Amino acid sequence: MNVLAGVLPQPSPPAAARRSVLEGLRKTDILFRQLTLSSAYLVLIILGAIFVSLFLGGFDAFKTFGFGFLTTEVWNPVTNQYGALAPIYGTVVTSAIAMLVAVPISIGIAVFLTELCPMALRRPIGIAIELLAGVPSIIYGIWGLFFFAPFVQQYVQPGLISAFKYVPILNQVFAGPPYGIGILTSALILAMMVLPFVTAVCRDVFDTVPPVLKEAAYGLGWTTREVVRNVVIPYTRVGIIGGVMLGLGRALGETMAVTFVIGNAHRISASILAPGTTISATIANEFTEAVGDLYTSSLIALGLILFFITFVVLALARLMLMRIDKKAGA
Amino acid sequence: MALDIARYKRRRLRSSITIGLCWAASGLGLTILGVILATLLYKGVAGLNPKVFLEMTPPPGSDGGLLNAIAGSLVMTIIGVFVGTPIGILAGTYLAEYGRYSKVSSVIRFINDILLSAPSIVTGLFIYELLVRPMGHFSAIAGAAALAVLVIPTVVRTTENMLLLVPNTLREASSALGLPQSLVIRHVAYKAARAGMITGVLLAIARVSGETAPLLFTALNNQFWSSDLNAPMASLPVVIFQYALSPYEDWQRLAWTGALLITAAVLTLSIAARWLGSSRSPQ
């Protein structure tokens, strides 16, 4: 008898039953909304929790060394003396060189993809460049250590050393025995890693240039170079800077690839061929072996500094990209 | 008016040089990808044999495989994705459906985009402070938690983007039939955006399965088979890190093989995600 209940036409349910169904629906509605809302807030909570936990973890170091933590080069687990200057220096220098190398190449590829490339090849080449972004950073590390560092040692570094031998200042920058590993090698690996990110952003913002502007410029007889220089790049300048900052954020925080090839030396050398260290490489190398609370605390404090720097850089990047989005939408 | 031929030629020449440089830049990018993949294949295939999938990571000087590392990576990635995905999808749903134009949403969107590219080693430190230190030891749970924290922002971003592509007329039609909003979202919007949301999850898996830094001091490493989630667990990236930096040749060979496996997995996932995303995303 009950089997037929769902099949036979039913008399409309009494008002009370309908009300309870509607009530149930209303409750799930509210519940679902609250669930999504709290998940969204969780994103904010994670960010806050990262800041708070790193601050608490690094509090010991900040209390012991004060502001001097940022300005001391000494890093000595034996005497329990820690200063963040060498890792901060290494992080900033490797990232800066990486951007110097990567940005022109990225813009070149983006121009190629948006202006020059035959239509049929656009998508495959774009995907290939994006795959470069998908390669895990540990792969860049192992490749850098066993393939790229020996290559740099054999062909690049001796060339640089002899080329600038008699140039004042520059012979300090490119000095010393060619180890293969070091600041320069790390920077070049970083450049390869951020290349796809910067390229992707540049290509996307180049696509926002209204075709009318370019066509008008070509119509006046401008060459491709002049169109790119005087129309495309000025129109998308904010977006390009945003993309560069995004890449910089990546480069500053990159860990594994750098850990393999930087050499892990806590010192600041004038030569960019010398081994050095970065914040992330120091943490990756020493954290599990750190004995003593102050040592661990100093490493966590380094993590907080890194997170703060990348947060600021990435926030600026987003603000700039938001501006170009508005422009494209308007 | 005389045509300034010389000047015109100079402009043409400079333009050709720029075009040439752009071609060269693209060639360089493709060459880098090619050289990395070629090195991986050359060095990795040499050590590829059934033992890799059947035996545990060896002590130096003896034969072995990567079974425990592969299993550990799978376990932690799966847990991380299972924890992170629902949270990410729900948060993305709020941003796209309930709070599309609200102030809070734009703040969350902004913070999420920053977390998306924040250094993953910081996530490792965060989970260390949050889980490892209170528990007193490294564990697979902590490793999975660190991966989950990395999954969330990726999934939030793609879920929101995909839901925004769903036409509003669909939502209006279902609402007009009297469907409550939560049912509209779950039965209409999710269905329309499904391919794109799956793409997002695949990309998140691809991203976290290659992550090393957040596992270094959460899951640590384990030379032996372990199915205990409350104990340290091996993972492919961490084993590669340890073995590649060791002075032993057989360890280094295993590291290359592991690197090949992980790259193959990650690239396959991201190509699959791209294919899925481009062929069936809502228009």
XYZ file of C-alpha atoms in Angstrom:
613
model
C 0.000 0.000 0.000
C 2.812 2.306 0.903
C 4.524 1.412 -2.339
C 1.851 3.249 -4.252
C 2.100 6.336 -2.098
C 4.715 7.974 -4.287
C 3.025 7.049 -7.560
C -0.627 7.937 -7.106
C -1.615 11.564 -7.262
C -1.667 12.895 -3.740
C -4.109 15.278 -2.247
C -2.224 18.483 -1.477
C -0.625 18.105 1.925
C -2.219 19.810 4.840
C -0.958 23.275 5.644
C 0.953 22.109 8.721
C 3.028 19.599 6.720
C 3.844 22.183 4.058
C 4.915 24.622 6.683
C 7.287 22.092 8.220
C 8.855 21.317 4.825
C 9.336 25.010 4.144
C 10.712 25.470 7.634
C 13.236 22.686 6.948
C 14.298 24.278 3.683
C 14.690 27.630 5.354
C 16.916 26.073 8.005
C 19.204 24.341 5.499
C 19.338 27.601 3.601
C 20.572 29.490 6.651
C 22.906 26.658 7.609
C 24.505 26.533 4.154
C 24.947 30.282 4.090
C 26.603 30.252 7.509
C 28.840 27.388 6.412
C 30.100 29.263 3.354
C 30.511 32.446 5.355
C 32.605 30.778 8.032
C 34.758 29.048 5.401
C 35.362 32.438 3.813
C 36.323 33.898 7.170
C 38.680 30.967 7.660
C 40.883 32.441 4.911
C 41.275 35.592 7.024
C 41.801 33.520 10.158
C 44.589 31.515 8.505
C 46.420 34.695 7.579
C 46.022 36.098 11.083
C 47.026 32.795 12.661
C 50.196 32.628 10.557
C 51.228 36.102 11.706
C 50.383 35.425 15.365
C 52.007 31.984 15.544
C 55.208 33.163 13.852
C 55.328 36.189 16.117
C 54.901 34.056 19.247
C 57.440 31.534 17.958
C 59.987 34.219 17.165
C 59.285 36.294 20.248
C 62.295 34.873 22.121
C 64.653 35.981 19.384
C 63.150 39.455 19.097
C 63.274 39.879 22.878
C 66.894 38.702 23.154
C 68.383 40.555 20.210
C 65.940 43.421 19.817
C 66.254 45.498 16.703
C 69.835 44.303 16.342
C 68.467 41.012 15.012
C 67.881 42.748 11.702
C 71.280 44.413 11.486
C 73.723 41.763 12.725
C 75.569 39.490 10.370
C 76.729 36.969 13.000
C 74.985 33.606 12.914
C 76.649 31.311 15.394
C 74.809 28.390 16.992
C 77.820 27.655 19.235
C 77.768 31.012 21.006
C 73.989 31.306 20.539
C 74.347 34.537 18.576
C 71.918 35.110 15.753
C 71.484 37.948 13.280
C 69.309 38.039 10.209
C 71.339 40.386 8.035
C 73.134 37.789 5.883
C 69.969 35.832 4.984
C 68.023 39.040 4.340
C 70.839 40.323 2.124
C 70.973 37.014 0.234
C 67.214 36.954 -0.256
C 67.086 40.497 -1.580
C 70.149 40.191 -3.842
C 69.205 36.845 -5.426
C 65.662 38.050 -6.056
C 66.833 41.372 -7.500
C 69.250 39.711 -9.941
C 66.593 37.149 -10.829
C 64.124 39.896 -11.700
C 66.737 41.797 -13.737
C 67.253 38.681 -15.838
C 63.679 37.408 -15.963
C 61.677 40.575 -16.630
C 63.102 41.519 -20.061
C 62.860 37.905 -21.220
C 59.296 37.614 -19.918
C 58.216 40.798 -21.653
C 59.892 39.528 -24.824
C 57.974 36.252 -24.664
C 54.724 38.077 -23.899
C 55.230 40.387 -26.890
C 56.012 37.350 -29.010
C 52.863 35.573 -27.867
C 50.531 38.534 -28.356
C 51.994 40.272 -31.415
C 54.295 38.047 -33.430
C 53.453 34.414 -32.958
C 51.483 32.622 -35.694
C 47.969 31.932 -34.381
C 48.361 28.162 -34.564
C 51.430 28.190 -32.321
C 50.101 30.662 -29.742
C 48.319 28.142 -27.558
C 50.958 25.360 -27.563
C 53.798 27.767 -26.784
C 51.723 29.481 -24.105
C 50.997 26.130 -22.481
C 54.656 25.094 -22.668
C 55.688 28.256 -20.827
C 52.966 27.636 -18.251
C 54.233 24.082 -17.754
C 57.521 25.635 -16.706
C 55.538 27.123 -13.821
C 54.137 23.711 -12.962
C 57.509 22.024 -12.514
C 57.947 21.557 -8.735
C 60.684 23.644 -7.184
C 62.573 20.610 -5.908
C 63.099 19.617 -9.563
C 64.721 22.977 -10.275
C 66.867 22.285 -7.229
C 68.175 18.883 -8.232
C 68.582 20.020 -11.852
C 70.356 23.144 -10.679
C 72.758 21.220 -8.477
C 73.717 18.461 -10.911
C 73.310 20.131 -14.288
C 73.139 23.897 -14.121
C 75.736 24.624 -11.409
C 78.493 22.638 -13.190
C 77.510 24.409 -16.411
C 77.810 27.818 -14.740
C 81.093 26.794 -13.125
C 82.602 25.688 -16.401
C 81.347 28.263 -18.873
C 79.768 31.292 -17.208
C 81.818 32.101 -14.119
C 85.342 31.860 -15.617
C 84.152 34.082 -18.451
C 82.750 36.683 -16.047
C 85.860 36.626 -13.869
C 88.269 37.149 -16.746
C 86.045 39.663 -18.529
C 85.888 42.025 -15.548
C 89.370 41.322 -14.202
C 90.656 44.855 -14.790
C 87.444 46.800 -14.359
C 87.373 48.493 -10.967
C 84.393 47.672 -8.697
C 83.091 45.066 -11.132
C 86.144 42.901 -10.470
C 84.997 42.833 -6.843
C 81.498 41.829 -7.870
C 82.707 39.010 -10.103
C 85.589 37.806 -7.956
C 86.774 34.591 -6.464
C 87.147 31.003 -7.544
C 84.275 29.646 -9.667
C 82.463 27.341 -7.248
C 79.468 26.800 -9.483
C 77.070 27.177 -6.590
C 76.472 30.615 -5.103
C 74.405 33.778 -5.288
C 74.528 34.140 -9.081
C 73.564 30.538 -9.824
C 70.645 30.769 -7.379
C 69.528 34.000 -8.981
C 69.603 32.458 -12.458
C 67.557 29.456 -11.286
C 65.093 31.843 -9.640
C 64.886 33.762 -12.911
C 63.844 30.571 -14.723
C 61.234 29.878 -12.054
C 59.569 33.311 -12.052
C 59.764 33.653 -15.837
C 56.460 31.858 -16.480
C 54.598 33.850 -13.813
C 55.701 37.226 -15.129
C 55.130 36.092 -18.726
C 51.589 34.947 -17.953
C 50.649 38.267 -16.324
C 52.278 40.337 -19.093
C 50.515 38.334 -21.795
C 47.172 38.779 -20.056
C 47.573 42.532 -19.629
C 48.853 42.943 -23.204
C 45.612 41.317 -24.307
C 43.671 44.123 -22.621
C 45.064 46.741 -25.019
C 42.157 47.746 -27.284
C 42.984 46.580 -30.832
C 41.813 49.980 -32.128
C 44.781 51.687 -30.469
C 47.267 49.315 -32.063
C 45.581 49.416 -35.439
C 45.600 53.198 -35.415
C 49.317 53.182 -34.655
C 50.087 50.652 -37.379
C 47.918 52.700 -39.700
C 50.170 55.697 -39.128
C 53.059 53.576 -40.353
C 54.622 52.647 -37.041
C 56.844 49.618 -36.853
C 56.093 46.719 -34.500
C 58.755 47.926 -32.111
C 57.270 51.421 -31.983
C 53.768 50.082 -31.389
C 54.964 47.907 -28.520
C 57.060 50.670 -26.986
C 54.688 53.556 -27.406
C 51.253 51.968 -27.226
C 51.233 48.537 -25.622
C 53.721 49.089 -22.796
C 52.509 52.547 -21.688
C 48.901 51.326 -21.721
C 49.721 48.306 -19.546
C 52.491 49.734 -17.384
C 50.670 49.252 -14.088
C 49.839 45.676 -14.991
C 53.422 44.897 -15.958
C 54.664 46.277 -12.648
C 52.033 44.177 -10.901
C 53.275 41.083 -12.700
C 56.870 41.896 -11.836
C 55.947 42.305 -8.169
C 54.074 39.007 -8.284
C 57.198 37.339 -9.647
C 59.288 39.096 -7.030
C 57.015 37.756 -4.294
C 57.587 34.256 -5.640
C 61.338 34.725 -5.914
C 61.678 36.065 -2.363
C 59.941 33.072 -0.832
C 61.284 30.335 -3.080
C 62.914 27.678 -0.940
C 63.960 24.332 -2.310
C 65.634 25.335 -5.561
C 67.726 27.936 -3.780
C 68.621 25.622 -0.915
C 70.311 23.275 -3.375
C 72.529 25.791 -5.112
C 73.197 28.747 -2.794
C 75.955 27.138 -0.730
C 74.552 28.010 2.704
C 77.248 30.362 3.919
C 76.183 32.887 6.549
C 78.194 35.787 5.273
C 77.851 38.790 3.055
C 80.369 38.794 0.225
C 81.000 41.549 -2.270
C 81.240 38.917 -4.991
C 78.012 37.524 -6.392
C 79.868 34.378 -7.385
C 80.453 33.514 -3.728
C 78.177 31.203 -1.732
C 75.617 32.897 0.481
C 72.269 32.081 2.002
C 68.672 33.247 1.912
C 66.016 33.327 4.603
C 64.132 30.349 3.226
C 67.292 28.312 2.581
C 68.475 28.931 6.135
C 65.179 27.755 7.576
C 65.009 24.686 5.313
C 68.564 23.677 6.115
C 68.765 24.292 9.813
C 65.294 24.016 11.292
C 65.184 20.291 12.003
C 68.725 20.351 13.340
C 68.287 23.410 15.530
C 68.999 22.618 19.151
C 67.947 25.054 21.822
C 64.930 27.298 22.028
C 66.726 30.465 20.993
C 68.030 28.834 17.785
C 64.537 27.613 16.802
C 63.039 30.929 17.789
C 65.540 32.831 15.632
C 64.639 30.686 12.635
C 60.937 31.301 13.178
C 61.660 35.008 13.508
C 63.375 34.783 10.109
C 60.196 33.169 8.798
C 58.136 36.075 10.104
C 60.440 38.593 8.398
C 60.130 36.672 5.134
C 56.357 36.473 5.418
C 56.137 40.175 6.140
C 58.325 41.145 3.166
C 56.474 38.886 0.727
C 53.127 40.028 2.114
C 53.944 43.662 1.369
C 55.298 42.878 -2.115
C 52.361 40.664 -3.044
C 49.837 43.148 -1.666
C 51.332 45.899 -3.837
C 51.252 43.533 -6.813
C 47.563 42.805 -6.295
C 46.675 46.466 -5.887
C 48.355 47.266 -9.194
C 46.734 44.371 -11.011
C 43.352 45.443 -9.622
C 43.880 48.855 -11.183
C 44.470 47.362 -14.638
C 41.456 45.091 -14.187
C 39.296 48.130 -13.560
C 40.718 49.770 -16.666
C 39.957 46.707 -18.761
C 36.449 46.488 -17.360
C 35.647 50.152 -17.921
C 58.302 66.006 -49.660
C 61.288 63.743 -49.918
C 61.058 60.408 -48.223
C 63.727 59.976 -45.634
C 64.837 56.547 -46.784
C 67.738 56.264 -44.376
C 65.571 57.046 -41.384
C 62.904 54.632 -42.517
C 65.485 51.888 -42.935
C 66.838 52.557 -39.465
C 63.386 52.237 -37.934
C 62.766 49.007 -39.827
C 66.109 47.649 -38.657
C 65.476 48.491 -35.002
C 62.074 46.891 -35.230
C 63.571 43.758 -36.749
C 66.104 43.586 -33.928
C 63.332 43.826 -31.324
C 61.318 41.153 -33.101
C 64.412 38.961 -33.259
C 64.980 39.392 -29.529
C 61.388 38.425 -28.788
C 61.804 35.271 -30.851
C 65.043 34.552 -29.010
C 63.383 35.057 -25.611
C 60.641 32.581 -26.496
C 63.239 30.160 -27.815
C 65.144 30.475 -24.554
C 62.025 29.772 -22.491
C 61.238 26.665 -24.507
C 64.876 25.562 -24.396
C 64.915 25.743 -20.596
C 61.817 23.571 -20.384
C 63.300 21.174 -22.927
C 66.671 20.898 -21.177
C 65.066 20.298 -17.766
C 62.796 17.579 -19.112
C 65.622 15.997 -21.132
C 67.945 15.905 -18.106
C 65.180 14.385 -15.997
C 64.463 11.697 -18.570
C 68.134 10.940 -19.171
C 69.035 10.657 -15.488
C 65.714 9.317 -14.224
C 65.015 6.536 -16.678
C 68.387 4.910 -15.861
C 67.168 4.053 -12.366
C 63.620 3.179 -13.327
C 62.832 -0.471 -12.549
C 60.102 -2.401 -10.738
C 62.075 -2.252 -7.505
C 61.393 1.478 -7.297
C 57.722 0.724 -6.740
C 58.159 -2.421 -4.651
C 60.887 -1.719 -2.103
C 61.502 0.713 0.741
C 64.044 3.514 0.724
C 67.420 1.875 1.318
C 70.272 2.719 3.690
C 73.314 4.013 1.791
C 75.153 1.395 -0.231
C 72.324 -1.047 -0.760
C 69.512 -1.537 -3.215
C 66.034 -0.278 -2.673
C 63.092 1.638 -3.982
C 60.784 4.494 -3.149
C 57.630 2.617 -2.127
C 57.228 4.199 1.305
C 57.918 7.667 -0.088
C 55.389 7.272 -2.899
C 52.784 5.917 -0.470
C 53.482 8.702 2.024
C 53.122 11.366 -0.651
C 49.834 9.851 -1.792
C 48.436 9.586 1.733
C 49.322 13.130 2.774
C 48.247 14.653 -0.531
C 44.911 12.839 -0.409
C 44.205 13.890 3.182
C 45.327 17.445 2.486
C 43.106 17.702 -0.587
C 40.127 16.109 1.186
C 40.372 18.591 4.034
C 41.214 21.656 1.975
C 38.831 21.208 -0.964
C 35.457 21.479 0.858
C 36.634 24.536 2.778
C 37.935 26.116 -0.416
C 34.747 25.372 -2.353
C 32.520 26.753 0.423
C 34.609 29.906 0.768
C 34.643 30.386 -3.011
C 30.863 29.906 -3.004
C 30.435 32.685 -0.478
C 32.586 35.057 -2.526
C 30.734 34.329 -5.767
C 27.155 33.754 -4.608
C 26.341 35.424 -1.303
C 28.837 38.208 -0.893
C 29.723 38.992 -4.476
C 29.680 42.750 -3.973
C 30.258 43.056 -0.231
C 33.232 44.815 1.373
C 34.224 41.739 3.381
C 34.414 39.676 0.205
C 36.834 42.013 -1.482
C 39.079 41.878 1.594
C 38.913 38.065 1.645
C 39.553 37.927 -2.101
C 42.617 40.156 -1.664
C 44.019 38.132 1.251
C 43.333 34.875 -0.573
C 45.306 36.039 -3.595
C 48.223 36.869 -1.315
C 48.067 33.474 0.401
C 48.055 31.923 -3.071
C 51.634 33.051 -3.696
C 52.901 33.235 -0.119
C 56.076 31.231 0.539
C 55.181 27.631 1.317
C 57.990 27.290 3.855
C 56.120 29.760 6.053
C 53.151 27.375 5.991
C 55.498 24.693 7.294
C 56.600 26.930 10.177
C 52.980 27.821 10.929
C 51.885 24.177 11.176
C 54.992 23.410 13.216
C 53.919 26.018 15.756
C 50.261 24.990 15.562
C 50.487 21.190 15.602
C 53.988 19.773 15.895
C 55.084 21.728 18.960
C 51.904 21.076 21.027
C 51.882 17.392 20.005
C 55.553 17.063 20.776
C 56.508 15.161 17.630
C 56.448 15.274 13.835
C 53.541 13.496 12.184
C 51.832 12.735 8.896
C 48.776 14.623 10.172
C 50.831 17.789 10.469
C 52.180 17.255 6.944
C 48.669 16.799 5.576
C 47.487 19.904 7.452
C 50.269 21.980 5.896
C 49.234 20.758 2.443
C 45.575 21.522 3.215
C 46.514 25.131 4.031
C 48.104 25.338 0.565
C 45.106 23.727 -1.163
C 42.536 26.200 0.196
C 43.580 29.401 -1.645
C 43.908 27.616 -5.006
C 40.461 26.062 -4.733
C 38.868 29.303 -3.484
C 40.191 31.180 -6.503
C 39.092 28.696 -9.173
C 35.709 28.002 -7.530
C 34.904 31.702 -7.407
C 36.043 32.284 -10.989
C 34.018 29.362 -12.291
C 30.849 30.309 -10.390
C 31.134 33.854 -11.718
C 30.981 32.428 -15.253
C 27.610 30.775 -14.584
C 24.947 32.961 -16.235
C 22.627 34.738 -13.817
C 19.590 33.773 -15.868
C 20.059 30.190 -14.679
C 19.919 31.325 -11.059
C 16.937 33.588 -11.698
C 15.020 30.824 -13.463
C 15.513 28.427 -10.555
C 14.622 31.064 -7.987
C 11.476 31.853 -9.930
C 10.453 28.209 -9.545
C 10.641 28.735 -5.805
C 13.937 27.018 -5.113
C 15.698 28.284 -1.980
C 19.078 29.883 -2.611
C 21.138 27.058 -1.120
C 19.453 24.590 -3.485
C 19.967 26.935 -6.437
C 23.667 26.999 -5.639
C 24.074 23.304 -5.002
C 21.887 21.918 -7.772
C 22.191 24.550 -10.486
C 25.308 26.677 -10.075
C 27.601 23.830 -8.974
C 26.367 21.667 -11.813
C 27.031 24.338 -14.402
C 30.495 25.079 -13.036
C 31.507 21.498 -12.322
C 34.213 21.024 -14.956
C 35.962 24.220 -13.940
C 35.793 23.374 -10.253
C 37.303 19.940 -10.895
C 40.047 21.667 -12.863
C 40.783 23.781 -9.809
C 41.054 20.749 -7.579
C 43.361 19.003 -10.068
C 45.590 22.087 -10.187
C 45.667 22.148 -6.397
C 46.694 18.473 -6.321
C 49.399 19.177 -8.890
C 50.661 22.035 -6.806
C 50.834 20.323 -3.429
C 52.134 16.962 -4.610
C 55.438 18.581 -5.549
C 55.742 20.676 -2.391
C 58.753 19.979 -0.233
C 59.249 22.952 2.039
C 56.034 22.613 4.082
C 56.739 18.917 4.759
C 60.328 19.305 5.962
C 59.427 20.046 9.546
C 55.877 18.789 9.752
C 55.934 15.218 8.391
C 59.733 15.035 8.515
C 60.811 11.786 6.869
C 60.790 8.087 7.591
C 63.083 5.486 6.159
C 60.627 2.685 6.789
C 57.052 1.829 5.934
C 54.627 3.620 8.174
C 50.863 3.697 8.125
C 50.648 5.547 11.430
C 49.295 9.017 10.788
C 50.555 10.120 14.167
C 54.182 9.325 13.293
C 56.670 10.868 10.860
C 56.039 9.792 7.276
C 58.231 9.734 4.182
C 57.251 11.706 1.100
C 58.699 11.746 -2.374
C 59.887 15.372 -2.407
C 61.557 15.172 0.998
C 63.298 11.912 0.049
C 64.524 13.527 -3.171
C 65.859 16.449 -1.138
C 67.698 14.209 1.300
C 69.055 11.765 -1.286
C 70.122 14.333 -3.862
C 72.231 16.185 -1.302
C 73.835 12.967 -0.032
C 77.281 11.867 -1.200
C 76.101 8.342 -2.099
C 75.703 7.558 -5.758
C 72.872 5.049 -5.444
C 70.913 7.557 -3.345
C 71.436 10.233 -5.956
C 70.221 7.843 -8.658
C 67.053 7.174 -6.673
C 66.587 10.924 -6.227
C 66.638 11.409 -10.007
C 64.150 8.594 -10.505
C 61.894 10.126 -7.866
C 62.239 13.511 -9.543
C 61.184 11.997 -12.863
C 58.144 10.323 -11.270
C 57.000 13.460 -9.527
C 57.448 15.683 -12.573
C 55.592 13.203 -14.767
C 52.723 13.097 -12.268
C 52.533 16.860 -11.808
C 52.744 17.704 -15.511
C 50.169 15.040 -16.399
C 47.804 16.491 -13.796
C 48.218 20.052 -15.011
C 47.791 19.108 -18.663
C 44.682 17.101 -17.748
C 43.350 20.055 -15.777
C 43.961 22.432 -18.670
C 42.302 20.103 -21.147
C 39.286 19.656 -18.898
C 39.098 23.362 -18.204
C 39.270 24.429 -21.823
C 36.875 21.865 -23.246
C 34.000 21.987 -20.812
C 34.054 25.197 -18.835
C 30.797 27.151 -18.825
C 30.617 29.823 -21.493
